[in-house]
């Protein structure tokens, strides 16, 4: 059974702090992993995609890494801002079904001014 | 990338009525999906919308309750039929873009927040 776990479920930090969000998965046949941001009551915004052959991706203050052997991905946010407050979800699809995405339940981040 | 327009953004409906949600993608995509996100939960796949044929439903979801149309490669609708308060959720349209794995990426519409009284 494919499971995606995101810990912690909620996180509150002061503005300016660097932080790491975690995503763990049990599927050894993971192919691509994607990180999303979701604002309350809204859809998901794609942040970073890590392809199967890559170990990390960077976009601005965000850096995502993927370690398939240990079943972990991390999203690093540098110099956090109140505008970063949202729920962050990770999702992957496996190499046996490119149309089946498995989602974590998210980490709700609050960055305090 | 793809821009997905979804409407309505929110609605409050009476028990027993139906609501149709529309999803428009700004480019042709191979795969479109409909998800449900119940309060405080992660996403659950309802069905894959297939162009020109019947949608493929996940376990626990049936066509009579959630009929889906996909007349072309850029447009799809999801209807939530005979609604009850348990159907109150965020409904999300998504599409997968890219020529082939591993370059494929999932994009989402802005969601429809549905409340059933």
GROMACS .gro file of C-alpha atoms in nm:
model
  230
    1UNK     CA    1   0.000   0.000   0.000
    2UNK     CA    2   0.134   0.337  -0.099
    3UNK     CA    3   0.140   0.583   0.189
    4UNK     CA    4   0.262   0.939   0.203
    5UNK     CA    5   0.328   1.095   0.541
    6UNK     CA    6   0.397   1.458   0.612
    7UNK     CA    7   0.529   1.556   0.950
    8UNK     CA    8   0.463   1.784   1.123
    9UNK     CA    9   0.096   1.838   1.045
   10UNK     CA   10   0.130   2.200   1.152
   11UNK     CA   11   0.421   2.433   1.207
   12UNK     CA   12   0.443   2.789   1.337
   13UNK     CA   13   0.765   2.989   1.300
   14UNK     CA   14   0.871   3.354   1.330
   15UNK     CA   15   0.937   3.549   1.015
   16UNK     CA   16   1.289   3.512   0.878
   17UNK     CA   17   1.346   3.159   0.999
   18UNK     CA   18   1.469   2.885   0.769
   19UNK     CA   19   1.257   2.572   0.785
   20UNK     CA   20   1.227   2.219   0.651
   21UNK     CA   21   0.911   2.031   0.567
   22UNK     CA   22   0.922   1.654   0.545
   23UNK     CA   23   0.753   1.404   0.316
   24UNK     CA   24   0.796   1.027   0.362
   25UNK     CA   25   0.672   0.755   0.134
   26UNK     CA   26   0.669   0.376   0.140
   27UNK     CA   27   0.664   0.310  -0.235
   28UNK     CA   28   0.999   0.196  -0.368
   29UNK     CA   29   0.877   0.246  -0.724
   30UNK     CA   30   0.838   0.624  -0.699
   31UNK     CA   31   0.895   0.807  -1.023
   32UNK     CA   32   0.838   1.184  -0.994
   33UNK     CA   33   0.764   1.384  -0.681
   34UNK     CA   34   0.595   1.722  -0.678
   35UNK     CA   35   0.551   1.982  -0.403
   36UNK     CA   36   0.241   2.200  -0.391
   37UNK     CA   37   0.115   2.495  -0.196
   38UNK     CA   38  -0.252   2.535  -0.104
   39UNK     CA   39  -0.412   2.847   0.038
   40UNK     CA   40  -0.733   2.803   0.243
   41UNK     CA   41  -1.030   2.701   0.030
   42UNK     CA   42  -0.826   2.718  -0.290
   43UNK     CA   43  -0.664   2.487  -0.541
   44UNK     CA   44  -0.306   2.364  -0.539
   45UNK     CA   45  -0.018   2.561  -0.685
   46UNK     CA   46   0.277   2.361  -0.815
   47UNK     CA   47   0.603   2.465  -0.655
   48UNK     CA   48   0.869   2.215  -0.759
   49UNK     CA   49   0.889   1.892  -0.954
   50UNK     CA   50   1.172   1.648  -0.890
   51UNK     CA   51   1.211   1.401  -1.172
   52UNK     CA   52   1.318   1.045  -1.110
   53UNK     CA   53   1.675   1.108  -1.222
   54UNK     CA   54   1.720   1.418  -1.005
   55UNK     CA   55   1.805   1.461  -0.640
   56UNK     CA   56   1.696   1.820  -0.592
   57UNK     CA   57   1.534   2.124  -0.747
   58UNK     CA   58   1.554   2.490  -0.655
   59UNK     CA   59   1.325   2.782  -0.720
   60UNK     CA   60   1.397   3.110  -0.547
   61UNK     CA   61   1.387   3.056  -0.171
   62UNK     CA   62   1.265   2.698  -0.213
   63UNK     CA   63   1.476   2.387  -0.242
   64UNK     CA   64   1.335   2.038  -0.263
   65UNK     CA   65   1.534   1.718  -0.235
   66UNK     CA   66   1.449   1.357  -0.307
   67UNK     CA   67   1.611   1.047  -0.163
   68UNK     CA   68   1.432   0.745  -0.307
   69UNK     CA   69   1.647   0.495  -0.117
   70UNK     CA   70   1.534   0.630   0.219
   71UNK     CA   71   1.182   0.717   0.105
   72UNK     CA   72   1.210   1.085   0.188
   73UNK     CA   73   1.169   1.424   0.033
   74UNK     CA   74   1.225   1.759   0.203
   75UNK     CA   75   1.116   2.109   0.113
   76UNK     CA   76   1.349   2.377   0.246
   77UNK     CA   77   1.217   2.733   0.273
   78UNK     CA   78   1.477   3.000   0.334
   79UNK     CA   79   1.408   3.328   0.510
   80UNK     CA   80   1.039   3.256   0.561
   81UNK     CA   81   0.783   3.535   0.515
   82UNK     CA   82   0.422   3.575   0.634
   83UNK     CA   83   0.316   3.527   0.271
   84UNK     CA   84   0.453   3.173   0.288
   85UNK     CA   85   0.173   3.081   0.528
   86UNK     CA   86  -0.022   2.801   0.360
   87UNK     CA   87  -0.054   2.423   0.354
   88UNK     CA   88   0.223   2.241   0.170
   89UNK     CA   89   0.154   1.903   0.013
   90UNK     CA   90   0.378   1.652  -0.155
   91UNK     CA   91   0.262   1.402  -0.415
   92UNK     CA   92   0.423   1.140  -0.634
   93UNK     CA   93   0.339   0.898  -0.908
   94UNK     CA   94   0.499   0.560  -0.944
   95UNK     CA   95   0.671   0.405  -1.240
   96UNK     CA   96   0.395   0.150  -1.294
   97UNK     CA   97   0.110   0.403  -1.330
   98UNK     CA   98   0.188   0.755  -1.443
   99UNK     CA   99  -0.174   0.861  -1.391
  100UNK     CA  100  -0.208   0.767  -1.026
  101UNK     CA  101  -0.087   1.037  -0.789
  102UNK     CA  102  -0.045   0.976  -0.417
  103UNK     CA  103  -0.083   1.277  -0.191
  104UNK     CA  104   0.029   1.348   0.161
  105UNK     CA  105  -0.209   1.518   0.400
  106UNK     CA  106   0.001   1.832   0.412
  107UNK     CA  107   0.187   2.052   0.658
  108UNK     CA  108   0.005   2.370   0.757
  109UNK     CA  109   0.264   2.645   0.792
  110UNK     CA  110   0.210   2.970   0.978
  111UNK     CA  111   0.481   3.234   0.956
  112UNK     CA  112   0.435   3.499   1.221
  113UNK     CA  113   0.531   3.861   1.150
  114UNK     CA  114   0.280   2.485  -1.775
  115UNK     CA  115  -0.097   2.507  -1.790
  116UNK     CA  116  -0.355   2.750  -1.660
  117UNK     CA  117  -0.676   2.586  -1.544
  118UNK     CA  118  -0.992   2.789  -1.496
  119UNK     CA  119  -1.253   2.633  -1.274
  120UNK     CA  120  -1.598   2.764  -1.193
  121UNK     CA  121  -1.788   2.827  -0.983
  122UNK     CA  122  -1.532   2.906  -0.715
  123UNK     CA  123  -1.786   2.842  -0.444
  124UNK     CA  124  -2.151   2.763  -0.404
  125UNK     CA  125  -2.405   2.694  -0.135
  126UNK     CA  126  -2.665   2.440  -0.243
  127UNK     CA  127  -2.977   2.280  -0.107
  128UNK     CA  128  -3.000   1.911  -0.031
  129UNK     CA  129  -3.125   1.706  -0.324
  130UNK     CA  130  -3.012   1.945  -0.596
  131UNK     CA  131  -2.723   1.906  -0.842
  132UNK     CA  132  -2.427   2.126  -0.925
  133UNK     CA  133  -2.210   2.118  -1.236
  134UNK     CA  134  -1.849   2.234  -1.210
  135UNK     CA  135  -1.666   2.343  -1.522
  136UNK     CA  136  -1.295   2.313  -1.592
  137UNK     CA  137  -1.117   2.481  -1.884
  138UNK     CA  138  -0.747   2.432  -1.963
  139UNK     CA  139  -0.559   2.683  -2.176
  140UNK     CA  140  -0.381   2.410  -2.373
  141UNK     CA  141  -0.449   2.059  -2.490
  142UNK     CA  142  -0.372   1.802  -2.224
  143UNK     CA  143  -0.379   1.427  -2.231
  144UNK     CA  144  -0.512   1.357  -1.885
  145UNK     CA  145  -0.766   1.543  -1.671
  146UNK     CA  146  -0.864   1.442  -1.322
  147UNK     CA  147  -1.126   1.533  -1.063
  148UNK     CA  148  -1.040   1.528  -0.694
  149UNK     CA  149  -1.235   1.584  -0.374
  150UNK     CA  150  -1.085   1.732  -0.062
  151UNK     CA  151  -1.299   1.704   0.249
  152UNK     CA  152  -1.238   1.947   0.534
  153UNK     CA  153  -0.897   1.896   0.690
  154UNK     CA  154  -0.817   1.603   0.464
  155UNK     CA  155  -0.589   1.535   0.173
  156UNK     CA  156  -0.700   1.485  -0.184
  157UNK     CA  157  -0.903   1.186  -0.298
  158UNK     CA  158  -0.924   1.103  -0.666
  159UNK     CA  159  -1.283   1.079  -0.789
  160UNK     CA  160  -1.218   0.989  -1.152
  161UNK     CA  161  -1.002   1.034  -1.457
  162UNK     CA  162  -1.183   1.222  -1.732
  163UNK     CA  163  -1.119   1.053  -2.066
  164UNK     CA  164  -1.164   1.247  -2.388
  165UNK     CA  165  -1.444   1.104  -2.597
  166UNK     CA  166  -1.524   0.814  -2.367
  167UNK     CA  167  -1.662   0.737  -2.024
  168UNK     CA  168  -1.465   0.850  -1.722
  169UNK     CA  169  -1.271   0.601  -1.512
  170UNK     CA  170  -1.398   0.609  -1.154
  171UNK     CA  171  -1.209   0.522  -0.838
  172UNK     CA  172  -1.344   0.284  -0.580
  173UNK     CA  173  -1.627   0.443  -0.385
  174UNK     CA  174  -1.733   0.683  -0.661
  175UNK     CA  175  -2.002   0.606  -0.919
  176UNK     CA  176  -2.115   0.767  -1.240
  177UNK     CA  177  -2.473   0.821  -1.124
  178UNK     CA  178  -2.352   1.038  -0.837
  179UNK     CA  179  -2.062   1.210  -1.016
  180UNK     CA  180  -2.125   1.219  -1.391
  181UNK     CA  181  -1.829   1.357  -1.583
  182UNK     CA  182  -1.801   1.485  -1.936
  183UNK     CA  183  -1.493   1.558  -2.143
  184UNK     CA  184  -1.595   1.658  -2.495
  185UNK     CA  185  -1.245   1.770  -2.603
  186UNK     CA  186  -0.884   1.795  -2.488
  187UNK     CA  187  -0.927   2.124  -2.299
  188UNK     CA  188  -1.264   2.103  -2.121
  189UNK     CA  189  -1.436   1.885  -1.863
  190UNK     CA  190  -1.731   1.904  -1.627
  191UNK     CA  191  -1.812   1.727  -1.302
  192UNK     CA  192  -2.167   1.712  -1.172
  193UNK     CA  193  -2.240   1.642  -0.808
  194UNK     CA  194  -2.589   1.491  -0.814
  195UNK     CA  195  -2.861   1.464  -0.553
  196UNK     CA  196  -2.642   1.641  -0.300
  197UNK     CA  197  -2.637   1.582   0.072
  198UNK     CA  198  -2.441   1.762   0.346
  199UNK     CA  199  -2.177   1.487   0.323
  200UNK     CA  200  -2.088   1.619  -0.023
  201UNK     CA  201  -1.963   1.945   0.126
  202UNK     CA  202  -1.602   1.958   0.012
  203UNK     CA  203  -1.358   2.132  -0.214
  204UNK     CA  204  -1.371   1.984  -0.565
  205UNK     CA  205  -1.057   2.021  -0.770
  206UNK     CA  206  -0.995   1.984  -1.140
  207UNK     CA  207  -0.643   1.895  -1.248
  208UNK     CA  208  -0.452   1.819  -1.563
  209UNK     CA  209  -0.125   1.652  -1.639
  210UNK     CA  210   0.104   1.826  -1.884
  211UNK     CA  211   0.428   1.734  -2.050
  212UNK     CA  212   0.525   1.524  -2.345
  213UNK     CA  213   0.623   1.214  -2.156
  214UNK     CA  214   0.750   1.094  -1.824
  215UNK     CA  215   0.953   1.206  -1.640
  216UNK     CA  216   0.863   1.556  -1.752
  217UNK     CA  217   0.495   1.536  -1.669
  218UNK     CA  218   0.361   1.774  -1.409
  219UNK     CA  219   0.025   1.803  -1.240
  220UNK     CA  220  -0.159   2.135  -1.238
  221UNK     CA  221  -0.477   2.233  -1.056
  222UNK     CA  222  -0.766   2.468  -1.095
  223UNK     CA  223  -0.856   2.709  -0.817
  224UNK     CA  224  -1.112   2.470  -0.672
  225UNK     CA  225  -1.484   2.481  -0.604
  226UNK     CA  226  -1.582   2.508  -0.240
  227UNK     CA  227  -1.921   2.343  -0.208
  228UNK     CA  228  -2.146   2.369   0.096
  229UNK     CA  229  -2.467   2.165   0.105
  230UNK     CA  230  -2.737   2.267   0.352
   0.00000   0.00000   0.00000
